[in-house]
Structures are given as C-alpha cells and as structure tokens.
Amino acid sequence: MNSTGEAFGQIASALARNYDSLFYIDITTSSYIEYSPSKIFECVGIPSSGDDFFTDSRNNSAKCVHPEDLAHVVRLFHKDAMLERLEKHNIFTAVYRLILNGRIIHVRHSEIMCDDKQHIMCCIENIEDDYRRNKEQQRDLQSARRMARLDALTGIRNKNAFSEYSELLNSKIQNLHDTMHFGIVMCDLNDLKKINDTRGHSFGDEAIQRASRLICDIFDHSPVFRTGGDEFVVILDGRDFIERDTLLKKLRAESLSNQYSRSGPVVACGMAVYDPASDKNFDEVFNRADKSMYENKKELKNNVQISRSRNAEGSNGQITAERKRILDSMFGAMYTLVGEGYIFLNDMHYDYSRWSLPLVVDFGLKSEYMYNAGAIWQEYIHPDDITVYSDAVDTIFNGNAEVKAIHYRARKTDGTYVVCATRAFVLIDENRVPEYFGGIIIPE
C-alpha cells in the first residue's frame, strides 16, 4: 500500500476496536485484509486476507450464516450491488444471524465508503446482548400492554380493551357497513351491592368471578369484557353470532334457575344486533342492548317479588306492617351484635320469619322472609336428625323460654350435609306465650 493506503489502514485499525471484525477492501482489485480484535471468524476458518473479498465472502457465508438469512447475506456481498448502495449512501447497515460455536448470534453488518472512494470498510458487530435486551423489553412492554387490557379479578378483557375494540368496530362500520355482522350482549350481575354489604367484598369478588365464568362458558367463541363492577359486555362473533338467540335463552334460563335455587350468579342480560340499514355507529347497537338488559333486570326483580308473595300464601294471617317493622328492627340489632353469620328471627304470632342472606344463599332457601319457616327448614334437615330437631322445637313451642342448644345436620345448596350448632332463644309476651324465636346457626 502507498502512504495514503497506510493512513487508511491505521484508521481502519483504530475503528476495528469498536467492531468484532473489520475488513478493509480495495475497490479496484477487490483484495482485502481483516482487522479483527476478537477473531470472531477463526472458529469457522474464514481467512483474514485475500484477493477477492466479494467472492470469498459469498462462498464463506454458508459456513456461518443462519440458513434462513443466507440468501439475503449472499446478495449483500455482490460487488456491484454494494457499490450501488454506497453511491446513494456512504453508510449502509443490515442485521442477520450467524451460527458460531453452536450458538446463534445476531450481528450488525455495516458498509462504509472511505473518503478516498477507493476503499470500503465492511464491519461486523456482535449485537446479541443488545438484541436480547431489546427482545426482553419488547416482551415486558407487550406484557404490560396485555395486562393493561385484562381485568385483574376475572382474567377477561377490561374496559380499556373494550374501548379499543369498540373503536375498531366503529371503523369497520364506516368502511364495511354492508358486510358487517356482529351483536352485543349486555350483562349485569344482580344484587352485587347487597352481597358486598351483607357478606363482604371477598364474597362479592367470588360472585363476580362466577358470573364471568358463566358468561364465558356460554359465549365461548366471542370476546367478553368486564366494563364495570357488575357489568359485562359480549361482542358476538362467528358461531356465537349465528346461535345468538339460543345462547341468550340459555344464559337467561341459567340465571332464572340460580335465582330460584339461590345457588349461583343471577345475570340480567339483553341483546342487540347491528343493522347496517339503520345503525350509524357502535353506540347505537350498544344502547339497544343496554335497554334490553334493563328490561330483563326488571323481569328478574318481579320474579323475586312474586316468589315472596307466593311464599306468604296459605298463612293464617298476614303480618302487619308494624309487626314486620319490629321484626326487622330486632333482626338488625341481632345482626349488629353477631356480625356476619347465620341468624334467624321468627314472629311466632304470625309464624313469619326473617333469615340472614348468607343462610339463604348457602342452604338455598326460597327467600329472606318466609311464612311457616319451621316446616320449610325441616325439609333441609338430615332424616336421622328430624326427631332431635322436632323435640327441641316442640319444647320451645310448649313455652320453655330458656336458651336452647340444638345440634343436627342440615343440607347445603351443593347437597352436602353440615353439622349445625344452633343457639336459640325465646321471648314470651305478657301472657307467657312465646312471641319471638331467634338465634344463630353455627356450622361445625
């Protein structure tokens, strides 16, 4: 090399410290020399100098380039193509994979046109560590974005995801309105506030999870979103859209059955289907589904009132408003003293009683308020314990006002029996007649 070439060679040597390998190439002759502080290619026997960089590089690529990247890399080492690239830009970079010592590493390939326009520097830099860090950051970012779209309690998509999905559908409505097919099912878990107030938020959370599973099990081919505390939205798609009427009836039937048995979530629901002839946007479909859901919610509420009314039929006399007020006041005082638990209180003059909601739910009673509750409760008692229970009740009705401990087995909603220890009391009126019978039931 002449003095100018030697100067460029010194520059190349200095630059090589920043790369794993640097080839200094004479454009006219295609001869080359490698400046390689890390000797990255020694393991595959690639020469550090030669007479034809471009031919040697194409031939040697098969020794170390990942098979999926080989065709691309071979094209990089065509002399005319490299000169054409560098004529437009003095620097060109590409990333591909090498296989060295049995390990896959990502490298950055850089081509630099020297100022003398007679030489090219082709540099190889191992960027595997950076690549892995970037991949990890991307995975973390994707995970964070995914978690931001998921409801922590139920694991289904949340309100953020619903907003994104509704915007996507709005865009499709504007562009593909004639060919769009989708429906919306609005769902609302009944009595969540009541459950939280009477049984605590942990039980309310469980009710939300059970409602989510019920909805997802029925609409298992559609995205389901939790958009509020007790609100869920289903975007009907595919097979679920085709079978939408059947699936909606199934959800309503399940909820009605759960309402009567007090054994599962009661979900009010309503549906609307996108009509390209009249619906201008997603919200119009959403609002119809929401209205339909509230109509179903009213129906479920009416069912509860009818059920309570039927439960009261057949009694010798309706309890008066004043007696019911007294019963509720006494029950409230008991609840304040006892806290969460199974409590009951019976007005024995009217045989009208109130039972705590946890007791109603766990044993599947018909209502919190019942006439003739003694006979109803007896249906839940183990056949072998009926006599023990009846004798204890007879003692109370015969005027024994002492606090009485009763032990028997009672059937829960799931069909299993649990031993109940009942601490009961009797309050008598001025005529020494039992007036109120109440107590707490403690499962053992």
CSV table of C-alpha atoms in Angstrom, one decimal:
chain,number,residue,atom,x,y,z
A,1,MET,CA,0.0,0.0,0.0
A,2,ASN,CA,1.1,3.6,-0.6
A,3,SER,CA,1.3,6.2,2.1
A,4,THR,CA,-2.4,7.1,1.7
A,5,GLY,CA,-3.3,3.5,1.9
A,6,GLU,CA,-1.2,3.1,5.0
A,7,ALA,CA,-3.0,6.0,6.6
A,8,PHE,CA,-6.4,4.5,5.9
A,9,GLY,CA,-5.1,1.2,7.2
A,10,GLN,CA,-4.2,2.9,10.5
A,11,ILE,CA,-7.7,4.5,10.6
A,12,ALA,CA,-9.2,1.0,10.0
A,13,SER,CA,-7.1,-0.4,12.8
A,14,ALA,CA,-8.4,2.2,15.2
A,15,LEU,CA,-12.0,1.7,14.1
A,16,ALA,CA,-11.7,-2.0,14.4
A,17,ARG,CA,-11.6,-1.6,18.2
A,18,ASN,CA,-15.4,-0.8,18.0
A,19,TYR,CA,-16.2,-3.9,16.0
A,20,ASP,CA,-15.7,-7.6,16.3
A,21,SER,CA,-14.4,-7.7,12.7
A,22,LEU,CA,-13.5,-5.1,10.1
A,23,PHE,CA,-12.5,-5.8,6.5
A,24,TYR,CA,-10.6,-3.2,4.6
A,25,ILE,CA,-11.3,-3.7,0.9
A,26,ASP,CA,-9.6,-2.3,-2.2
A,27,ILE,CA,-12.4,-1.5,-4.6
A,28,THR,CA,-10.2,-1.7,-7.7
A,29,THR,CA,-8.6,-5.1,-7.0
A,30,SER,CA,-11.2,-6.5,-4.5
A,31,SER,CA,-8.3,-7.5,-2.3
A,32,TYR,CA,-8.9,-7.3,1.4
A,33,ILE,CA,-7.4,-7.5,4.9
A,34,GLU,CA,-9.2,-8.1,8.2
A,35,TYR,CA,-8.7,-6.1,11.4
A,36,SER,CA,-10.3,-8.4,14.0
A,37,PRO,CA,-9.5,-7.9,17.7
A,38,SER,CA,-12.0,-10.6,18.7
A,39,LYS,CA,-11.1,-13.1,15.9
A,40,ILE,CA,-14.8,-13.8,15.6
A,41,PHE,CA,-14.4,-15.9,12.4
A,42,GLU,CA,-11.4,-18.0,13.4
A,43,CYS,CA,-13.7,-20.9,14.5
A,44,VAL,CA,-15.1,-21.4,11.0
A,45,GLY,CA,-11.8,-21.0,9.2
A,46,ILE,CA,-12.5,-17.8,7.3
A,47,PRO,CA,-9.3,-16.2,6.0
A,48,SER,CA,-8.2,-12.8,7.3
A,49,SER,CA,-7.0,-11.6,3.9
A,50,GLY,CA,-7.4,-12.5,0.2
A,51,ASP,CA,-7.6,-11.3,-3.4
A,52,ASP,CA,-11.4,-11.3,-3.9
A,53,PHE,CA,-13.4,-10.1,-0.9
A,54,PHE,CA,-16.8,-10.4,-2.6
A,55,THR,CA,-16.3,-14.0,-4.0
A,56,ASP,CA,-14.7,-15.2,-0.8
A,57,SER,CA,-17.5,-13.7,1.4
A,58,ARG,CA,-20.2,-15.3,-0.7
A,59,ASN,CA,-18.5,-18.7,-0.6
A,60,ASN,CA,-17.8,-18.4,3.1
A,61,SER,CA,-21.3,-17.3,4.1
A,62,ALA,CA,-22.5,-20.9,4.0
A,63,LYS,CA,-20.0,-21.8,6.8
A,64,CYS,CA,-21.5,-19.4,9.4
A,65,VAL,CA,-24.7,-17.6,8.3
A,66,HIS,CA,-28.0,-18.9,9.6
A,67,PRO,CA,-29.8,-20.8,6.8
A,68,GLU,CA,-32.8,-18.6,6.9
A,69,ASP,CA,-30.7,-15.5,6.3
A,70,LEU,CA,-28.2,-17.0,3.8
A,71,ALA,CA,-29.8,-15.8,0.6
A,72,HIS,CA,-30.1,-12.3,1.9
A,73,VAL,CA,-26.4,-12.2,3.0
A,74,VAL,CA,-25.1,-13.6,-0.3
A,75,ARG,CA,-26.9,-10.8,-2.1
A,76,LEU,CA,-25.2,-8.3,0.2
A,77,PHE,CA,-21.7,-9.5,-1.0
A,78,HIS,CA,-22.2,-8.8,-4.7
A,79,LYS,CA,-19.7,-6.0,-5.6
A,80,ASP,CA,-21.9,-4.1,-8.0
A,81,ALA,CA,-24.8,-4.1,-5.5
A,82,MET,CA,-22.6,-2.9,-2.6
A,83,LEU,CA,-21.1,-0.1,-4.7
A,84,GLU,CA,-24.6,1.0,-5.9
A,85,ARG,CA,-25.8,1.1,-2.2
A,86,LEU,CA,-22.8,3.2,-1.2
A,87,GLU,CA,-23.1,5.5,-4.1
A,88,LYS,CA,-26.5,6.6,-2.7
A,89,HIS,CA,-25.4,6.5,1.0
A,90,ASN,CA,-21.9,6.4,2.3
A,91,ILE,CA,-23.0,4.0,5.1
A,92,PHE,CA,-25.3,1.0,4.8
A,93,THR,CA,-26.3,-1.4,7.6
A,94,ALA,CA,-28.1,-4.7,7.8
A,95,VAL,CA,-28.8,-7.3,10.6
A,96,TYR,CA,-28.6,-11.0,10.2
A,97,ARG,CA,-27.8,-14.1,12.2
A,98,LEU,CA,-24.6,-16.2,12.4
A,99,ILE,CA,-24.0,-19.6,13.9
A,100,LEU,CA,-20.7,-19.7,15.7
A,101,ASN,CA,-19.6,-22.5,18.0
A,102,GLY,CA,-23.1,-23.8,18.0
A,103,ARG,CA,-24.6,-20.6,19.1
A,104,ILE,CA,-26.9,-18.3,17.2
A,105,ILE,CA,-25.8,-14.6,17.4
A,106,HIS,CA,-27.2,-11.5,15.8
A,107,VAL,CA,-24.7,-9.2,14.1
A,108,ARG,CA,-24.9,-5.8,12.6
A,109,HIS,CA,-23.2,-5.6,9.1
A,110,SER,CA,-22.0,-2.1,8.2
A,111,GLU,CA,-20.6,-0.9,4.9
A,112,ILE,CA,-18.7,2.4,4.9
A,113,MET,CA,-17.3,4.2,1.8
A,114,CYS,CA,-13.9,5.7,2.6
A,115,ASP,CA,-13.2,9.3,1.8
A,116,ASP,CA,-10.7,8.3,-0.9
A,117,LYS,CA,-13.5,6.5,-2.8
A,118,GLN,CA,-11.0,3.7,-3.4
A,119,HIS,CA,-11.7,1.6,-0.3
A,120,ILE,CA,-14.6,0.1,1.6
A,121,MET,CA,-14.7,-0.9,5.2
A,122,CYS,CA,-17.1,-3.8,5.9
A,123,CYS,CA,-17.6,-4.1,9.7
A,124,ILE,CA,-19.3,-6.9,11.7
A,125,GLU,CA,-20.5,-6.2,15.2
A,126,ASN,CA,-21.9,-8.7,17.7
A,127,ILE,CA,-25.2,-7.3,18.9
A,128,GLU,CA,-26.6,-10.4,20.6
A,129,ASP,CA,-26.7,-8.9,24.1
A,130,ASP,CA,-28.4,-5.7,22.8
A,131,TYR,CA,-30.8,-7.9,20.7
A,132,ARG,CA,-31.8,-9.9,23.8
A,133,ARG,CA,-32.3,-6.9,25.9
A,134,ASN,CA,-34.5,-5.3,23.3
A,135,LYS,CA,-36.5,-8.5,23.0
A,136,GLU,CA,-36.9,-8.7,26.8
A,137,GLN,CA,-38.0,-5.0,26.8
A,138,GLN,CA,-40.5,-5.7,24.0
A,139,ARG,CA,-41.8,-8.7,25.8
A,140,ASP,CA,-42.2,-6.7,29.0
A,141,LEU,CA,-43.9,-3.9,27.1
A,142,GLN,CA,-46.2,-6.3,25.4
A,143,SER,CA,-46.9,-8.0,28.7
A,144,ALA,CA,-47.6,-4.6,30.3
A,145,ARG,CA,-49.9,-3.7,27.4
A,146,ARG,CA,-51.7,-7.0,27.7
A,147,MET,CA,-52.1,-6.7,31.5
A,148,ALA,CA,-53.5,-3.2,30.9
A,149,ARG,CA,-56.2,-4.8,28.8
A,150,LEU,CA,-57.0,-7.5,31.3
A,151,ASP,CA,-59.3,-7.4,34.4
A,152,ALA,CA,-57.2,-8.5,37.4
A,153,LEU,CA,-60.1,-10.2,39.2
A,154,THR,CA,-61.6,-12.3,36.4
A,155,GLY,CA,-58.8,-12.5,33.9
A,156,ILE,CA,-61.0,-11.4,31.0
A,157,ARG,CA,-60.6,-8.2,29.0
A,158,ASN,CA,-61.3,-5.0,30.8
A,159,LYS,CA,-62.8,-1.6,30.0
A,160,ASN,CA,-59.6,-0.4,28.2
A,161,ALA,CA,-59.8,-3.4,25.9
A,162,PHE,CA,-63.5,-2.8,25.3
A,163,SER,CA,-62.9,0.9,24.3
A,164,GLU,CA,-60.2,-0.2,21.8
A,165,TYR,CA,-62.5,-3.0,20.4
A,166,SER,CA,-65.5,-0.7,20.0
A,167,GLU,CA,-63.3,1.9,18.2
A,168,LEU,CA,-62.2,-0.9,15.8
A,169,LEU,CA,-65.8,-1.9,15.2
A,170,ASN,CA,-66.7,1.7,14.6
A,171,SER,CA,-64.0,2.0,12.0
A,172,LYS,CA,-65.3,-1.2,10.3
A,173,ILE,CA,-68.9,0.2,10.3
A,174,GLN,CA,-67.7,3.2,8.4
A,175,ASN,CA,-65.8,1.2,5.8
A,176,LEU,CA,-67.6,-2.2,5.6
A,177,HIS,CA,-71.0,-1.4,6.9
A,178,ASP,CA,-72.9,-3.5,4.4
A,179,THR,CA,-70.9,-6.7,5.1
A,180,MET,CA,-70.5,-6.3,8.9
A,181,HIS,CA,-72.2,-8.8,11.2
A,182,PHE,CA,-72.0,-8.6,15.0
A,183,GLY,CA,-74.2,-8.4,18.0
A,184,ILE,CA,-73.8,-7.2,21.6
A,185,VAL,CA,-74.9,-8.9,24.8
A,186,MET,CA,-75.1,-6.6,27.8
A,187,CYS,CA,-74.9,-8.4,31.2
A,188,ASP,CA,-75.3,-7.2,34.8
A,189,LEU,CA,-74.7,-9.2,37.9
A,190,ASN,CA,-77.8,-8.8,40.2
A,191,ASP,CA,-77.5,-7.7,43.8
A,192,LEU,CA,-73.8,-7.2,43.9
A,193,LYS,CA,-74.1,-4.2,46.3
A,194,LYS,CA,-76.3,-6.3,48.6
A,195,ILE,CA,-73.8,-9.2,48.6
A,196,ASN,CA,-70.9,-6.8,49.4
A,197,ASP,CA,-72.9,-5.2,52.2
A,198,THR,CA,-74.2,-8.4,53.8
A,199,ARG,CA,-71.4,-10.9,53.1
A,200,GLY,CA,-68.3,-8.8,52.5
A,201,HIS,CA,-66.3,-7.8,49.4
A,202,SER,CA,-64.5,-11.2,49.3
A,203,PHE,CA,-67.8,-12.9,48.7
A,204,GLY,CA,-68.7,-10.2,46.2
A,205,ASP,CA,-65.5,-10.8,44.3
A,206,GLU,CA,-66.3,-14.5,44.2
A,207,ALA,CA,-69.8,-13.7,42.8
A,208,ILE,CA,-68.2,-11.6,40.1
A,209,GLN,CA,-65.8,-14.4,39.1
A,210,ARG,CA,-68.6,-16.9,39.0
A,211,ALA,CA,-70.7,-14.6,36.8
A,212,SER,CA,-67.7,-14.1,34.5
A,213,ARG,CA,-67.2,-17.9,34.2
A,214,LEU,CA,-70.9,-18.4,33.4
A,215,ILE,CA,-70.9,-15.8,30.6
A,216,CYS,CA,-67.6,-17.0,29.1
A,217,ASP,CA,-68.8,-20.6,29.2
A,218,ILE,CA,-71.9,-19.8,27.3
A,219,PHE,CA,-70.4,-17.4,24.8
A,220,ASP,CA,-67.1,-19.3,24.4
A,221,HIS,CA,-66.5,-18.1,20.8
A,222,SER,CA,-66.7,-14.4,21.5
A,223,PRO,CA,-64.7,-11.8,23.3
A,224,VAL,CA,-66.1,-11.0,26.8
A,225,PHE,CA,-65.3,-7.7,28.6
A,226,ARG,CA,-65.8,-6.6,32.2
A,227,THR,CA,-66.6,-2.9,31.8
A,228,GLY,CA,-67.7,-2.1,35.4
A,229,GLY,CA,-68.0,-3.5,38.8
A,230,ASP,CA,-71.0,-5.7,37.9
A,231,GLU,CA,-71.2,-5.1,34.2
A,232,PHE,CA,-70.0,-7.4,31.3
A,233,VAL,CA,-70.2,-7.0,27.6
A,234,VAL,CA,-70.1,-9.8,25.0
A,235,ILE,CA,-69.3,-8.9,21.3
A,236,LEU,CA,-71.0,-11.8,19.4
A,237,ASP,CA,-68.8,-13.2,16.7
A,238,GLY,CA,-68.7,-16.3,14.5
A,239,ARG,CA,-70.7,-19.3,15.7
A,240,ASP,CA,-71.9,-17.4,18.7
A,241,PHE,CA,-73.5,-14.8,16.4
A,242,ILE,CA,-75.3,-17.5,14.4
A,243,GLU,CA,-76.6,-19.2,17.6
A,244,ARG,CA,-77.2,-15.9,19.5
A,245,ASP,CA,-80.9,-16.5,20.3
A,246,THR,CA,-80.2,-19.9,21.7
A,247,LEU,CA,-77.3,-18.8,23.8
A,248,LEU,CA,-79.2,-15.8,25.2
A,249,LYS,CA,-82.0,-18.1,26.2
A,250,LYS,CA,-79.5,-20.4,27.9
A,251,LEU,CA,-78.0,-17.6,29.9
A,252,ARG,CA,-81.4,-16.3,31.0
A,253,ALA,CA,-82.5,-19.9,31.9
A,254,GLU,CA,-79.4,-20.4,34.0
A,255,SER,CA,-79.9,-17.1,35.8
A,256,LEU,CA,-83.6,-17.9,36.5
A,257,SER,CA,-82.7,-21.3,37.8
A,258,ASN,CA,-80.0,-19.8,40.0
A,259,GLN,CA,-82.5,-17.2,41.3
A,260,TYR,CA,-84.9,-19.8,42.4
A,261,SER,CA,-82.3,-22.2,43.9
A,262,ARG,CA,-80.1,-19.4,45.3
A,263,SER,CA,-77.2,-21.4,44.2
A,264,GLY,CA,-75.3,-19.3,41.6
A,265,PRO,CA,-75.0,-15.9,39.9
A,266,VAL,CA,-78.1,-14.2,38.6
A,267,VAL,CA,-77.2,-12.3,35.5
A,268,ALA,CA,-79.6,-9.9,33.8
A,269,CYS,CA,-78.9,-9.7,30.0
A,270,GLY,CA,-80.1,-8.1,26.8
A,271,MET,CA,-79.0,-8.4,23.2
A,272,ALA,CA,-79.0,-6.2,20.1
A,273,VAL,CA,-77.7,-7.0,16.6
A,274,TYR,CA,-76.1,-4.5,14.2
A,275,ASP,CA,-78.4,-3.3,11.5
A,276,PRO,CA,-76.5,-1.8,8.5
A,277,ALA,CA,-79.6,-0.1,7.3
A,278,SER,CA,-80.1,2.0,10.4
A,279,ASP,CA,-77.1,1.8,12.8
A,280,LYS,CA,-74.6,4.6,12.1
A,281,ASN,CA,-72.1,3.6,14.8
A,282,PHE,CA,-71.3,1.1,17.6
A,283,ASP,CA,-73.1,3.1,20.3
A,284,GLU,CA,-76.5,2.7,18.7
A,285,VAL,CA,-76.2,-1.1,18.9
A,286,PHE,CA,-74.8,-0.8,22.5
A,287,ASN,CA,-77.6,1.4,23.7
A,288,ARG,CA,-80.3,-1.0,22.4
A,289,ALA,CA,-78.6,-4.0,24.1
A,290,ASP,CA,-78.3,-1.9,27.3
A,291,LYS,CA,-82.0,-1.1,27.2
A,292,SER,CA,-82.9,-4.8,26.6
A,293,MET,CA,-80.7,-5.8,29.6
A,294,TYR,CA,-82.6,-3.4,31.9
A,295,GLU,CA,-85.9,-4.8,30.8
A,296,ASN,CA,-84.7,-8.3,31.7
A,297,LYS,CA,-83.4,-6.9,35.1
A,298,LYS,CA,-86.9,-5.7,35.9
A,299,GLU,CA,-88.3,-9.1,35.0
A,300,LEU,CA,-85.9,-10.8,37.4
A,301,LYS,CA,-86.8,-8.3,40.1
A,302,ASN,CA,-90.5,-9.0,39.6
A,303,ASN,CA,-89.9,-12.7,39.8
A,304,VAL,CA,-88.4,-12.2,43.3
A,305,GLN,CA,-91.5,-10.2,44.4
A,306,ILE,CA,-93.8,-12.9,43.0
A,307,SER,CA,-91.9,-15.6,44.7
A,308,ARG,CA,-92.1,-13.8,48.1
A,309,SER,CA,-95.8,-13.3,47.6
A,310,ARG,CA,-96.4,-16.9,46.8
A,311,ASN,CA,-94.3,-17.9,49.8
A,312,ALA,CA,-96.7,-15.9,52.0
A,313,GLU,CA,-99.8,-17.6,50.6
A,314,GLY,CA,-101.6,-20.1,52.9
A,315,SER,CA,-100.7,-18.4,56.2
A,316,ASN,CA,-103.5,-17.9,58.7
A,317,GLY,CA,-102.9,-14.2,58.7
A,318,GLN,CA,-100.7,-11.6,57.0
A,319,ILE,CA,-98.2,-10.0,59.3
A,320,THR,CA,-99.0,-6.4,60.0
A,321,ALA,CA,-96.7,-3.6,58.8
A,322,GLU,CA,-96.0,-2.6,62.5
A,323,ARG,CA,-95.1,-6.2,63.4
A,324,LYS,CA,-92.8,-6.5,60.4
A,325,ARG,CA,-91.1,-3.2,61.4
A,326,ILE,CA,-90.5,-4.6,64.9
A,327,LEU,CA,-89.2,-7.9,63.4
A,328,ASP,CA,-86.8,-6.0,61.1
A,329,SER,CA,-85.6,-3.8,64.0
A,330,MET,CA,-84.9,-6.8,66.2
A,331,PHE,CA,-83.2,-8.6,63.4
A,332,GLY,CA,-81.0,-5.5,62.7
A,333,ALA,CA,-80.0,-5.4,66.4
A,334,MET,CA,-79.1,-9.1,66.3
A,335,TYR,CA,-77.0,-8.6,63.1
A,336,THR,CA,-75.2,-5.7,64.7
A,337,LEU,CA,-74.2,-7.9,67.7
A,338,VAL,CA,-73.4,-11.1,65.8
A,339,GLY,CA,-71.9,-9.6,62.6
A,340,GLU,CA,-71.6,-11.9,59.6
A,341,GLY,CA,-73.1,-15.3,60.2
A,342,TYR,CA,-76.3,-17.4,60.0
A,343,ILE,CA,-79.0,-15.7,62.1
A,344,PHE,CA,-82.8,-16.0,62.1
A,345,LEU,CA,-85.8,-14.5,63.9
A,346,ASN,CA,-89.4,-15.7,63.8
A,347,ASP,CA,-92.5,-13.8,64.9
A,348,MET,CA,-94.3,-16.8,66.4
A,349,HIS,CA,-97.7,-15.0,66.5
A,350,TYR,CA,-97.7,-14.9,62.7
A,351,ASP,CA,-95.2,-17.7,62.0
A,352,TYR,CA,-93.3,-15.2,59.9
A,353,SER,CA,-89.5,-15.1,60.0
A,354,ARG,CA,-86.5,-13.4,58.5
A,355,TRP,CA,-83.3,-15.2,57.7
A,356,SER,CA,-79.8,-13.7,57.0
A,357,LEU,CA,-78.8,-13.6,53.4
A,358,PRO,CA,-75.7,-15.9,53.8
A,359,LEU,CA,-78.0,-18.6,55.3
A,360,VAL,CA,-80.5,-18.2,52.4
A,361,VAL,CA,-77.7,-18.4,49.8
A,362,ASP,CA,-75.7,-21.3,51.3
A,363,PHE,CA,-78.7,-23.5,52.0
A,364,GLY,CA,-80.8,-22.5,49.0
A,365,LEU,CA,-83.8,-21.1,51.0
A,366,LYS,CA,-86.6,-19.5,49.0
A,367,SER,CA,-86.4,-16.1,50.5
A,368,GLU,CA,-85.1,-14.0,53.4
A,369,TYR,CA,-88.7,-13.6,54.5
A,370,MET,CA,-90.9,-16.6,54.9
A,371,TYR,CA,-94.2,-17.8,56.5
A,372,ASN,CA,-94.2,-21.3,58.0
A,373,ALA,CA,-90.4,-21.4,58.0
A,374,GLY,CA,-90.2,-24.1,60.6
A,375,ALA,CA,-91.7,-26.6,58.2
A,376,ILE,CA,-89.6,-25.3,55.3
A,377,TRP,CA,-86.4,-25.6,57.3
A,378,GLN,CA,-87.3,-29.1,58.4
A,379,GLU,CA,-87.0,-30.2,54.7
A,380,TYR,CA,-83.3,-29.4,54.9
A,381,ILE,CA,-82.6,-31.4,58.0
A,382,HIS,CA,-81.0,-34.9,57.7
A,383,PRO,CA,-83.7,-37.6,58.1
A,384,ASP,CA,-81.9,-39.2,61.0
A,385,ASP,CA,-81.9,-35.9,62.9
A,386,ILE,CA,-85.6,-34.9,62.4
A,387,THR,CA,-86.6,-36.3,65.8
A,388,VAL,CA,-84.0,-34.4,67.6
A,389,TYR,CA,-84.9,-31.2,65.8
A,390,SER,CA,-88.7,-31.7,66.3
A,391,ASP,CA,-88.4,-32.4,70.0
A,392,ALA,CA,-86.3,-29.2,70.5
A,393,VAL,CA,-88.8,-27.1,68.6
A,394,ASP,CA,-91.8,-28.7,70.5
A,395,THR,CA,-90.1,-27.8,73.8
A,396,ILE,CA,-89.9,-24.2,72.6
A,397,PHE,CA,-93.5,-24.0,71.4
A,398,ASN,CA,-94.6,-25.5,74.7
A,399,GLY,CA,-93.3,-22.4,76.5
A,400,ASN,CA,-89.8,-23.3,77.7
A,401,ALA,CA,-88.1,-19.9,77.3
A,402,GLU,CA,-84.6,-21.0,78.2
A,403,VAL,CA,-81.8,-20.6,75.6
A,404,LYS,CA,-81.6,-23.9,73.9
A,405,ALA,CA,-78.7,-25.6,72.2
A,406,ILE,CA,-79.7,-27.8,69.3
A,407,HIS,CA,-77.3,-30.0,67.2
A,408,TYR,CA,-78.4,-31.5,63.9
A,409,ARG,CA,-77.3,-31.9,60.3
A,410,ALA,CA,-78.6,-29.7,57.5
A,411,ARG,CA,-78.3,-29.9,53.7
A,412,LYS,CA,-76.5,-27.1,51.9
A,413,THR,CA,-77.1,-26.0,48.3
A,414,ASP,CA,-74.4,-28.3,46.9
A,415,GLY,CA,-76.2,-31.3,48.5
A,416,THR,CA,-73.7,-31.9,51.3
A,417,TYR,CA,-74.7,-32.0,55.0
A,418,VAL,CA,-73.1,-29.9,57.6
A,419,VAL,CA,-73.5,-30.2,61.4
A,420,CYS,CA,-75.2,-27.1,62.8
A,421,ALA,CA,-75.0,-26.0,66.3
A,422,THR,CA,-77.9,-23.7,66.9
A,423,ARG,CA,-78.0,-21.3,69.9
A,424,ALA,CA,-81.6,-20.3,70.1
A,425,PHE,CA,-83.7,-18.1,72.4
A,426,VAL,CA,-87.4,-17.4,73.0
A,427,LEU,CA,-89.1,-14.2,74.0
A,428,ILE,CA,-92.5,-14.5,75.6
A,429,ASP,CA,-95.3,-12.0,75.7
A,430,GLU,CA,-97.3,-10.7,78.7
A,431,ASN,CA,-99.5,-13.8,78.6
A,432,ARG,CA,-96.4,-16.1,78.9
A,433,VAL,CA,-96.9,-17.2,75.3
A,434,PRO,CA,-93.8,-17.5,73.1
A,435,GLU,CA,-93.7,-14.4,70.9
A,436,TYR,CA,-90.3,-14.4,69.1
A,437,PHE,CA,-87.9,-17.3,68.4
A,438,GLY,CA,-84.5,-16.5,67.1
A,439,GLY,CA,-80.8,-17.4,67.2
A,440,ILE,CA,-77.6,-18.1,65.4
A,441,ILE,CA,-76.7,-21.2,63.5
A,442,ILE,CA,-73.0,-22.1,63.6
A,443,PRO,CA,-71.8,-24.8,61.2
A,444,GLU,CA,-69.2,-27.1,62.8
